[in-house]
PDB file of C-alpha atoms in Angstrom:
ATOM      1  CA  UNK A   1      17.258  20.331 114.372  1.00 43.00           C
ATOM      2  CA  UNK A   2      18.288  19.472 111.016  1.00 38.00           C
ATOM      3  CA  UNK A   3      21.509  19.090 109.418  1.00 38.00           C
ATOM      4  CA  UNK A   4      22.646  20.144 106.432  1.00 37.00           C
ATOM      5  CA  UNK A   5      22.826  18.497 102.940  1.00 44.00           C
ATOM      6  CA  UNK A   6      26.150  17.098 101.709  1.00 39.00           C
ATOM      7  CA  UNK A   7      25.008  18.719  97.720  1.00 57.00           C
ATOM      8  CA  UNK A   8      26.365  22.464  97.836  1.00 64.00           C
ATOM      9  CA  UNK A   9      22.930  24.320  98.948  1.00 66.00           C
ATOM     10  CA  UNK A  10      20.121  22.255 100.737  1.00 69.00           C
ATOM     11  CA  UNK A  11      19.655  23.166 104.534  1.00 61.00           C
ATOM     12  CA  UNK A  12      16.401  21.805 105.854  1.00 62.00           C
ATOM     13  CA  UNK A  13      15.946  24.699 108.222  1.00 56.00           C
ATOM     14  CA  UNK A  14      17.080  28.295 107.860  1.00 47.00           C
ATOM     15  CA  UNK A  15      18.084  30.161 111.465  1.00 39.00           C
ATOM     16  CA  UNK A  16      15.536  32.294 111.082  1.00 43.00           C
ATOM     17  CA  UNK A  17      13.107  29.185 111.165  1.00 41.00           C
ATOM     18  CA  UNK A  18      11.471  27.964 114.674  1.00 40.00           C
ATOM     19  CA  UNK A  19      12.692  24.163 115.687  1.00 41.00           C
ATOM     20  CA  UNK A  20      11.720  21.634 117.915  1.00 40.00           C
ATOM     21  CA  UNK A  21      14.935  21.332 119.609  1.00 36.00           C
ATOM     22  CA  UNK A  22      14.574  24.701 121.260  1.00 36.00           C
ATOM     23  CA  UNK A  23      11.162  23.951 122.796  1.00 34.00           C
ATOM     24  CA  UNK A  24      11.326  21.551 126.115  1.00 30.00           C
ATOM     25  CA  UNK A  25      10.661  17.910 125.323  1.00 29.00           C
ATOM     26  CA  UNK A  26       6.383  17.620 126.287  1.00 28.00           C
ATOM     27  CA  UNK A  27       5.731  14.953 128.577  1.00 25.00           C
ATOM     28  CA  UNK A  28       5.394  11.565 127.577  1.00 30.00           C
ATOM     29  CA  UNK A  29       1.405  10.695 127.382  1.00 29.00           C
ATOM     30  CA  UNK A  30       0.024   7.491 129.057  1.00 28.00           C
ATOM     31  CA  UNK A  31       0.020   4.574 126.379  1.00 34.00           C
ATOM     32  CA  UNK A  32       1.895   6.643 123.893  1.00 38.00           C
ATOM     33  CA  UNK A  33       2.782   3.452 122.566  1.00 45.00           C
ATOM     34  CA  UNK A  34       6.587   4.855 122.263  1.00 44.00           C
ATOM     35  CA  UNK A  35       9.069   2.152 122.468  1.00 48.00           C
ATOM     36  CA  UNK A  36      11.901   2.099 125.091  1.00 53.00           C
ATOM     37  CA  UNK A  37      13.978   0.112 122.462  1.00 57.00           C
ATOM     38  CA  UNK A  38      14.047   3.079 120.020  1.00 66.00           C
ATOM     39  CA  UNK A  39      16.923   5.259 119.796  1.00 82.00           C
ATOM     40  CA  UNK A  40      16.260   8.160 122.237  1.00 89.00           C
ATOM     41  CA  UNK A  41      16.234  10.500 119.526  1.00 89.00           C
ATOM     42  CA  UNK A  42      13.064   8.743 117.338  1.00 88.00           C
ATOM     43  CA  UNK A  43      11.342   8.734 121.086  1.00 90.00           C
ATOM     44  CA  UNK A  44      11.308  12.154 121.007  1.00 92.00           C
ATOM     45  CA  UNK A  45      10.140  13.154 117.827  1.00 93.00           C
ATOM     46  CA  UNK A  46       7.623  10.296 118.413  1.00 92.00           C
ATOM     47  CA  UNK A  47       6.146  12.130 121.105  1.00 94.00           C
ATOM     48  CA  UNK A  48       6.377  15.162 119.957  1.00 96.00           C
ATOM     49  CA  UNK A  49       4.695  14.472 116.762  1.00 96.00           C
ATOM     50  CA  UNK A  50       2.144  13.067 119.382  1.00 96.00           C
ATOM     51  CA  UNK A  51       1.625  16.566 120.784  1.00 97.00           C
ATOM     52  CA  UNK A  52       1.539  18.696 117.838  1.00 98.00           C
ATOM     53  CA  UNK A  53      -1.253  15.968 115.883  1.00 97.00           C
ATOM     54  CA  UNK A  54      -3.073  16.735 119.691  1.00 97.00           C
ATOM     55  CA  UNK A  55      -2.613  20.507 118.910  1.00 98.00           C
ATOM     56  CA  UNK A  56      -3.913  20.483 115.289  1.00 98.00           C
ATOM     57  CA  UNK A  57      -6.668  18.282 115.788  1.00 97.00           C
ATOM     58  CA  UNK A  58      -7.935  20.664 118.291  1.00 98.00           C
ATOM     59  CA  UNK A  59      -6.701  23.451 116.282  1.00 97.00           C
ATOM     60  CA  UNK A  60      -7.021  23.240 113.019  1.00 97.00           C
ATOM     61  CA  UNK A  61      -5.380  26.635 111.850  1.00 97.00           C
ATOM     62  CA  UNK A  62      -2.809  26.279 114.327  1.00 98.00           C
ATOM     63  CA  UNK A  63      -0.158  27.390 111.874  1.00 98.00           C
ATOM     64  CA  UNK A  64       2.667  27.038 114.908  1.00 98.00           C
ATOM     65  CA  UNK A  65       1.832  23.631 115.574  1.00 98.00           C
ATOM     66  CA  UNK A  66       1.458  22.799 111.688  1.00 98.00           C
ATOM     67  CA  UNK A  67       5.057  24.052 110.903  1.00 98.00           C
ATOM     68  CA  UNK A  68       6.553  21.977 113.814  1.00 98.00           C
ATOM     69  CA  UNK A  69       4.655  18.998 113.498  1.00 98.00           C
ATOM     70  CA  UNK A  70       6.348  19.316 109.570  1.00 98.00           C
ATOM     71  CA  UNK A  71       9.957  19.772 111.004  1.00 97.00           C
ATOM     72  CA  UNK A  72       9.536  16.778 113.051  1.00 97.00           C
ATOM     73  CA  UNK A  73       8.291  14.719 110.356  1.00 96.00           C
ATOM     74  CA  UNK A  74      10.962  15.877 108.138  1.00 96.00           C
ATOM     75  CA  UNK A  75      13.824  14.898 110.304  1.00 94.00           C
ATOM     76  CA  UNK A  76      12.275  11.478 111.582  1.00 92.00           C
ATOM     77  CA  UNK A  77      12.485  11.015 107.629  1.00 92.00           C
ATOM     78  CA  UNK A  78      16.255  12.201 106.989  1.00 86.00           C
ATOM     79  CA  UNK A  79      17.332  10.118 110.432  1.00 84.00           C
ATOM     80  CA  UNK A  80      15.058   7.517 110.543  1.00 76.00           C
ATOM     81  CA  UNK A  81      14.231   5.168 107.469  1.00 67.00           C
ATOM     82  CA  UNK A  82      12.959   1.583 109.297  1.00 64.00           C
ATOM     83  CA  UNK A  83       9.513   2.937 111.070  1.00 55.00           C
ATOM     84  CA  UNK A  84       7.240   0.465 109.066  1.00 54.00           C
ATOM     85  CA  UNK A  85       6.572   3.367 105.808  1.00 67.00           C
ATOM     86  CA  UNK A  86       8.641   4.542 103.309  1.00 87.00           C
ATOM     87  CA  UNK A  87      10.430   8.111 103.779  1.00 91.00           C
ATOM     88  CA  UNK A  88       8.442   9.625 100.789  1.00 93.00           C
ATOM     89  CA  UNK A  89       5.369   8.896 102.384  1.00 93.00           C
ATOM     90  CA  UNK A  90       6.546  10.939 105.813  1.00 94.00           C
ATOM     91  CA  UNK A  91       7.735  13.947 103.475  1.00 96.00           C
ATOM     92  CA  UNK A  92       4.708  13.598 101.750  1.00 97.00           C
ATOM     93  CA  UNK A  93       2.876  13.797 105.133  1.00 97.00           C
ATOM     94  CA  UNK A  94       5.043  17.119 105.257  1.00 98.00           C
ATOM     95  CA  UNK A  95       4.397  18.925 102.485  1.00 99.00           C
ATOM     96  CA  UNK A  96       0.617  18.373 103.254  1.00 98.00           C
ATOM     97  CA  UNK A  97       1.618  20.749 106.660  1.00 98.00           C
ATOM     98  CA  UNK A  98       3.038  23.118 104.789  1.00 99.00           C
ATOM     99  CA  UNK A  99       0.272  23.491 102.534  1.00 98.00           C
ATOM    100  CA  UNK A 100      -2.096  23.605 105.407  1.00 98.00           C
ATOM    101  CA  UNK A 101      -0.552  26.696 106.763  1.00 99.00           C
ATOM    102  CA  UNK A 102      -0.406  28.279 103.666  1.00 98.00           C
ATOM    103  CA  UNK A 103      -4.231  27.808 103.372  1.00 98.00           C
ATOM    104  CA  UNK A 104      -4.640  28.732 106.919  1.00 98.00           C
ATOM    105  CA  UNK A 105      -2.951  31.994 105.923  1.00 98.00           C
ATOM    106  CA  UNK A 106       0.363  31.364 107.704  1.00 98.00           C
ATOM    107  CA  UNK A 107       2.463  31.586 104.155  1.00 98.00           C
ATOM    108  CA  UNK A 108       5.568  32.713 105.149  1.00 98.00           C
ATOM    109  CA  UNK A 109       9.418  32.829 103.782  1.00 98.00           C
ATOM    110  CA  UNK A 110      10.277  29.412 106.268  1.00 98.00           C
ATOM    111  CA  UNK A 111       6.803  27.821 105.342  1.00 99.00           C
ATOM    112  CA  UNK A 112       7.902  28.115 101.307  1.00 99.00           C
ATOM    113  CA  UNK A 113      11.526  27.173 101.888  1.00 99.00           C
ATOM    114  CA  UNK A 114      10.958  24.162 104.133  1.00 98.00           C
ATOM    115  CA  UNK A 115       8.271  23.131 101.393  1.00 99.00           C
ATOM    116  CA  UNK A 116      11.128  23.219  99.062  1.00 99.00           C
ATOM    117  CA  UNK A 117      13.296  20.944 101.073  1.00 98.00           C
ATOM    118  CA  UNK A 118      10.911  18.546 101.546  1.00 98.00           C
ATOM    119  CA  UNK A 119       9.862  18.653  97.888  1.00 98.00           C
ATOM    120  CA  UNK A 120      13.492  18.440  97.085  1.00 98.00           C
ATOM    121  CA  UNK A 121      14.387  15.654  99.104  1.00 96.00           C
ATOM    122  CA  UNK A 122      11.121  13.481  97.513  1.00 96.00           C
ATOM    123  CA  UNK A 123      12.712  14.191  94.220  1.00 96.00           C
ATOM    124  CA  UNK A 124      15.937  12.574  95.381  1.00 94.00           C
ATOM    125  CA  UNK A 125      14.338   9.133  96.568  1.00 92.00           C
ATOM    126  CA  UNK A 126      12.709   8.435  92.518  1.00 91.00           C
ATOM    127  CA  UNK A 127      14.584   6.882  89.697  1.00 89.00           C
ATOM    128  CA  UNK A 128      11.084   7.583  86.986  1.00 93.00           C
ATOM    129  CA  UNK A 129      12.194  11.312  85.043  1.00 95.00           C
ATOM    130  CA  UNK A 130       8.937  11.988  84.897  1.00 96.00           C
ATOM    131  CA  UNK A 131       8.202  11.715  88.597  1.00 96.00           C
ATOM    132  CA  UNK A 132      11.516  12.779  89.290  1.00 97.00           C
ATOM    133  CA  UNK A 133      10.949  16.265  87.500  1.00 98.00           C
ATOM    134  CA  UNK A 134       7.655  17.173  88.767  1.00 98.00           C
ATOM    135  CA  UNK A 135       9.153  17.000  92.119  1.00 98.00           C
ATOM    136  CA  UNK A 136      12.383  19.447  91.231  1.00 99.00           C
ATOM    137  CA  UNK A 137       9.767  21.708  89.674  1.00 99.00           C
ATOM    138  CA  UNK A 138       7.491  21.673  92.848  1.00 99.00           C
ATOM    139  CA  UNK A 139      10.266  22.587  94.856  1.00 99.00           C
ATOM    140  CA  UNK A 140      11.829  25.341  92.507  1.00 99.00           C
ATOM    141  CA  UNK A 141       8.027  27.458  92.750  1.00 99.00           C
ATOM    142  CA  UNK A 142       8.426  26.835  96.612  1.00 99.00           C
ATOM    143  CA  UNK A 143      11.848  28.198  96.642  1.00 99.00           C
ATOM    144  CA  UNK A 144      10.584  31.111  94.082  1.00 99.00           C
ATOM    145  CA  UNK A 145       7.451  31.267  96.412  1.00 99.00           C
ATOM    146  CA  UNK A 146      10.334  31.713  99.431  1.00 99.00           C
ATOM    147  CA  UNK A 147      12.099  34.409  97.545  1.00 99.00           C
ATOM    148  CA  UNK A 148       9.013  36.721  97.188  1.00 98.00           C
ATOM    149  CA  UNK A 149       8.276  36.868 100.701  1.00 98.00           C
ATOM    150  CA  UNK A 150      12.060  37.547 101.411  1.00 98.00           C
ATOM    151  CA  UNK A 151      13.838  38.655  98.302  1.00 98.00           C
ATOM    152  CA  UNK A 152      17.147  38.520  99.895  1.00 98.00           C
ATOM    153  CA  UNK A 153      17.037  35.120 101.054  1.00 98.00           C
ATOM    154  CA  UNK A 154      20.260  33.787  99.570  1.00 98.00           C
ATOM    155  CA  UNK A 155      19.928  30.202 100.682  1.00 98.00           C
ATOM    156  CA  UNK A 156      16.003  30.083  98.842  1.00 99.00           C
ATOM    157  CA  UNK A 157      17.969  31.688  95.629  1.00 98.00           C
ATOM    158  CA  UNK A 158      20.781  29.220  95.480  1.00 98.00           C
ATOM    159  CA  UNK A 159      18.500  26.288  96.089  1.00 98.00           C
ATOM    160  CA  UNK A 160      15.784  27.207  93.457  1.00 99.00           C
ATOM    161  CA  UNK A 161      18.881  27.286  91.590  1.00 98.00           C
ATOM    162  CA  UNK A 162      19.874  23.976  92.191  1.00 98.00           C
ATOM    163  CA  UNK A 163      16.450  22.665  91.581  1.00 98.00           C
ATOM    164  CA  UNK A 164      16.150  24.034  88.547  1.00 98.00           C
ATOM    165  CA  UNK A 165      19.521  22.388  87.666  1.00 97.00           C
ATOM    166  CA  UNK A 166      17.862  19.320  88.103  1.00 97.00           C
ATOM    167  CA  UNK A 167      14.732  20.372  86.007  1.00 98.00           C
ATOM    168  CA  UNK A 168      17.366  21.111  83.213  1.00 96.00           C
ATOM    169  CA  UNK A 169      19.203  17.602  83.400  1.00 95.00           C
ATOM    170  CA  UNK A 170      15.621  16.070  82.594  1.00 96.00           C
ATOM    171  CA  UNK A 171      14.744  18.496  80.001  1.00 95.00           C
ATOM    172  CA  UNK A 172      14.960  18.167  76.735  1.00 93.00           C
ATOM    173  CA  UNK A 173      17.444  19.856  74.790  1.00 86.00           C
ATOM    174  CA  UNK A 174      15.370  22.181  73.118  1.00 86.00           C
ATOM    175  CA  UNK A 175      14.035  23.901  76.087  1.00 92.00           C
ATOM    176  CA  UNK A 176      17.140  22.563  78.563  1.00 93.00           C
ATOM    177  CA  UNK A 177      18.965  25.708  77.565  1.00 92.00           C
ATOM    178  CA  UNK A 178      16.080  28.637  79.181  1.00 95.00           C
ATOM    179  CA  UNK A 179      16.253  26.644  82.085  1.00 97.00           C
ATOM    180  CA  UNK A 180      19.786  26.395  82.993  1.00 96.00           C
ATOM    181  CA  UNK A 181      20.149  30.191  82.047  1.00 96.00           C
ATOM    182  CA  UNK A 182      16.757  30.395  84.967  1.00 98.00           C
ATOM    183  CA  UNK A 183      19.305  28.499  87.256  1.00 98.00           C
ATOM    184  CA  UNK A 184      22.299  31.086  86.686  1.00 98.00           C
ATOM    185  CA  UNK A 185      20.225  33.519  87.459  1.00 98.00           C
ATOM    186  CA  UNK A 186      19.313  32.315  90.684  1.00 98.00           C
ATOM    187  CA  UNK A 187      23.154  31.188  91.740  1.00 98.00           C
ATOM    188  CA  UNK A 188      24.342  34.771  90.399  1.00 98.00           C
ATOM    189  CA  UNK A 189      21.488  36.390  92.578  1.00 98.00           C
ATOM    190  CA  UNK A 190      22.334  34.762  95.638  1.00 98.00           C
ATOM    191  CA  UNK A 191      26.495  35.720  95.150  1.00 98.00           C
ATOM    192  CA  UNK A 192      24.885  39.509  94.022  1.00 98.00           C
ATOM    193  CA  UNK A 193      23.445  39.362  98.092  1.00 98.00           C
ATOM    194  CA  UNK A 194      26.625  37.910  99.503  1.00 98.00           C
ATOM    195  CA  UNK A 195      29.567  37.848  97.445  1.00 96.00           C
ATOM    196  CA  UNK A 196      31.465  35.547  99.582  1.00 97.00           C
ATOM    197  CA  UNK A 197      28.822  32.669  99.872  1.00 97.00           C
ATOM    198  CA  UNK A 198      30.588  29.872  98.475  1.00 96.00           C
ATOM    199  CA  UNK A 199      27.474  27.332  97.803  1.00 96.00           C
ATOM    200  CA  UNK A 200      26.325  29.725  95.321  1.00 97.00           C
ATOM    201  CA  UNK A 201      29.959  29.978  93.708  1.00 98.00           C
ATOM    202  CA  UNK A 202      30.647  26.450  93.259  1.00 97.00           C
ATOM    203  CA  UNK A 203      27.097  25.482  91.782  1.00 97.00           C
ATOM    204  CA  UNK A 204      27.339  28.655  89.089  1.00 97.00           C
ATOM    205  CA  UNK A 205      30.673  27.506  88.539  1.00 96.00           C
ATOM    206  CA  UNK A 206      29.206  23.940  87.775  1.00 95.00           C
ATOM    207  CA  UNK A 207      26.539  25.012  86.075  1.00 95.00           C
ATOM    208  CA  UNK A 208      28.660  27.004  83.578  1.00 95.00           C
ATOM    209  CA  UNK A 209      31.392  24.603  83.274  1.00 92.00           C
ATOM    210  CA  UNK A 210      28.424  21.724  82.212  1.00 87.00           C
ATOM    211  CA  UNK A 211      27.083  24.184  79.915  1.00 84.00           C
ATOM    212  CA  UNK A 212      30.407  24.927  78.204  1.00 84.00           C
ATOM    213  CA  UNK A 213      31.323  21.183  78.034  1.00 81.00           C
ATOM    214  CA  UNK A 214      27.891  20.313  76.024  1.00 75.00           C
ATOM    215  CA  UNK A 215      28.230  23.148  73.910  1.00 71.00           C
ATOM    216  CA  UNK A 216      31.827  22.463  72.873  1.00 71.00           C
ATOM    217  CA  UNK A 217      30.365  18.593  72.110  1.00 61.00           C
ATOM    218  CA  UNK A 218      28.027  20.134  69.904  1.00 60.00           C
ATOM    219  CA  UNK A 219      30.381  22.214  68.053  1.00 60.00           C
ATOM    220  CA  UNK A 220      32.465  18.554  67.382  1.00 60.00           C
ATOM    221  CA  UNK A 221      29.152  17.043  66.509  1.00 60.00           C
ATOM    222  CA  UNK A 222      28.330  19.457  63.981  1.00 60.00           C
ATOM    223  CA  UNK A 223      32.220  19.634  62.510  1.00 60.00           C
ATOM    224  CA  UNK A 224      32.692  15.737  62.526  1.00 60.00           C
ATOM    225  CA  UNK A 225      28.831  15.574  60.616  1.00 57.00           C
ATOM    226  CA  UNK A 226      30.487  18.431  58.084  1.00 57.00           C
ATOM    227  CA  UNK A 227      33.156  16.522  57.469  1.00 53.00           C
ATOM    228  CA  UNK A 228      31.447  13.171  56.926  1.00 58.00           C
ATOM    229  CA  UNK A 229      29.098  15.472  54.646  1.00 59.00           C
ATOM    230  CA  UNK A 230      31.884  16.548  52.491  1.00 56.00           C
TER     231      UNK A 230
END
């Protein structure tokens, strides 16, 4: 169902993960109030949404219905962004799935990681730091959350990774340092479980290549102030 993400990691859904495109498209309910004018695509998810809010509200704990209901809102989010609401608002509406299921008891390796999209992609639509890195660190316990239920997940390692790239860019530089070494950790994990997975060897390799930049700036700092000193 989803695509993925032109930065070097995020991929909404990982193959492992059920979708909504390989279940047959539910009938379209009398007075579903779906338009004929919307793209064929949005009509779909529309009425599918439709069916799995039916589900839920019958079946609270439905932790099947939860997680697609969240894939469908996640993708009418990505694709669609003129449906009257703002796209944080539908991931929002998302992450409140996921956290259903996990209080339902459905936590699982897809539930976490999907959390940490969604998360993720919230932290991309805010311009406040503040906002901004509560988001990236929201996502980077989902992905760590993802990682425990299937430590070999490479795709949850590199992405907590890259989350926690972003926590480091809004850090200050006292503690920045601790978490961009928590970031190399996770991109040199996920090479460690596939040595050829090139997502994980660019963002180490821009990770370290930021980190030696700033520290040789520091070094000209601290020689131009010594020289000004003297």
């Amino acid at each position: 169902m989803a695509e993925a993400r032109s930065e070097a990691g995020e991929s909404p859904v990982p193959p492992s993960a059920p979708s909504v495109t390989d279940r047959p498209s539910p009938l379209e309910p009398a007075g579903s109030g779906v338009s004929e004018h919307l793209p064929e695509r949005l009509q779909f998810l529309l009425t599918v949404e439709k069916d799995y809010e039916t589900r839920v509200r019958n079946h609270p704990t439905d932790t099947e219905a939860l997680f697609n209901w969240a894939q469908v809102l996640q993708e009418k989010a990505t694709r669609f962004t003129r449906l009257g609401t703002t796209r944080d608002s539908i991931l929002h509406y998302a992450c409140d799935k996921y956290e259903a299921i996990v209080k339902a008891g459905g936590a699982s390796h897809d539930v976490h990681y999907n959390w940490g999209v969604a998360l993720s992609d919230r932290a991309k639509l805010f311009a406040h730091p503040e906002r901004c890195r509560e988001l990236w660190v929201a996502a980077q316990q989902q992905y760590d959350a993802a990682t425990h239920h299937d430590p070999r997940s490479v795709q949850a390692h590199n992405n907590r990774g890259l989350a926690l790239r972003h926590v480091a860019a809004l850090t200050p530089p006292p503690e920045r340092a601790s978490v961009t070494h928590q970031a190399i950790q996770c991109f040199r994990r996920a090479i460690y479980l596939q040595n050829n997975f090139d997502r994980a060897i660019y963002n180490l390799g821009t990770v370290l290549h930021k980190e030696a930049s700033e520290e040789k700036a520091g070094e000209r700092k601290q020689t131009s102030q010594g020289v000004a000193g003297g």
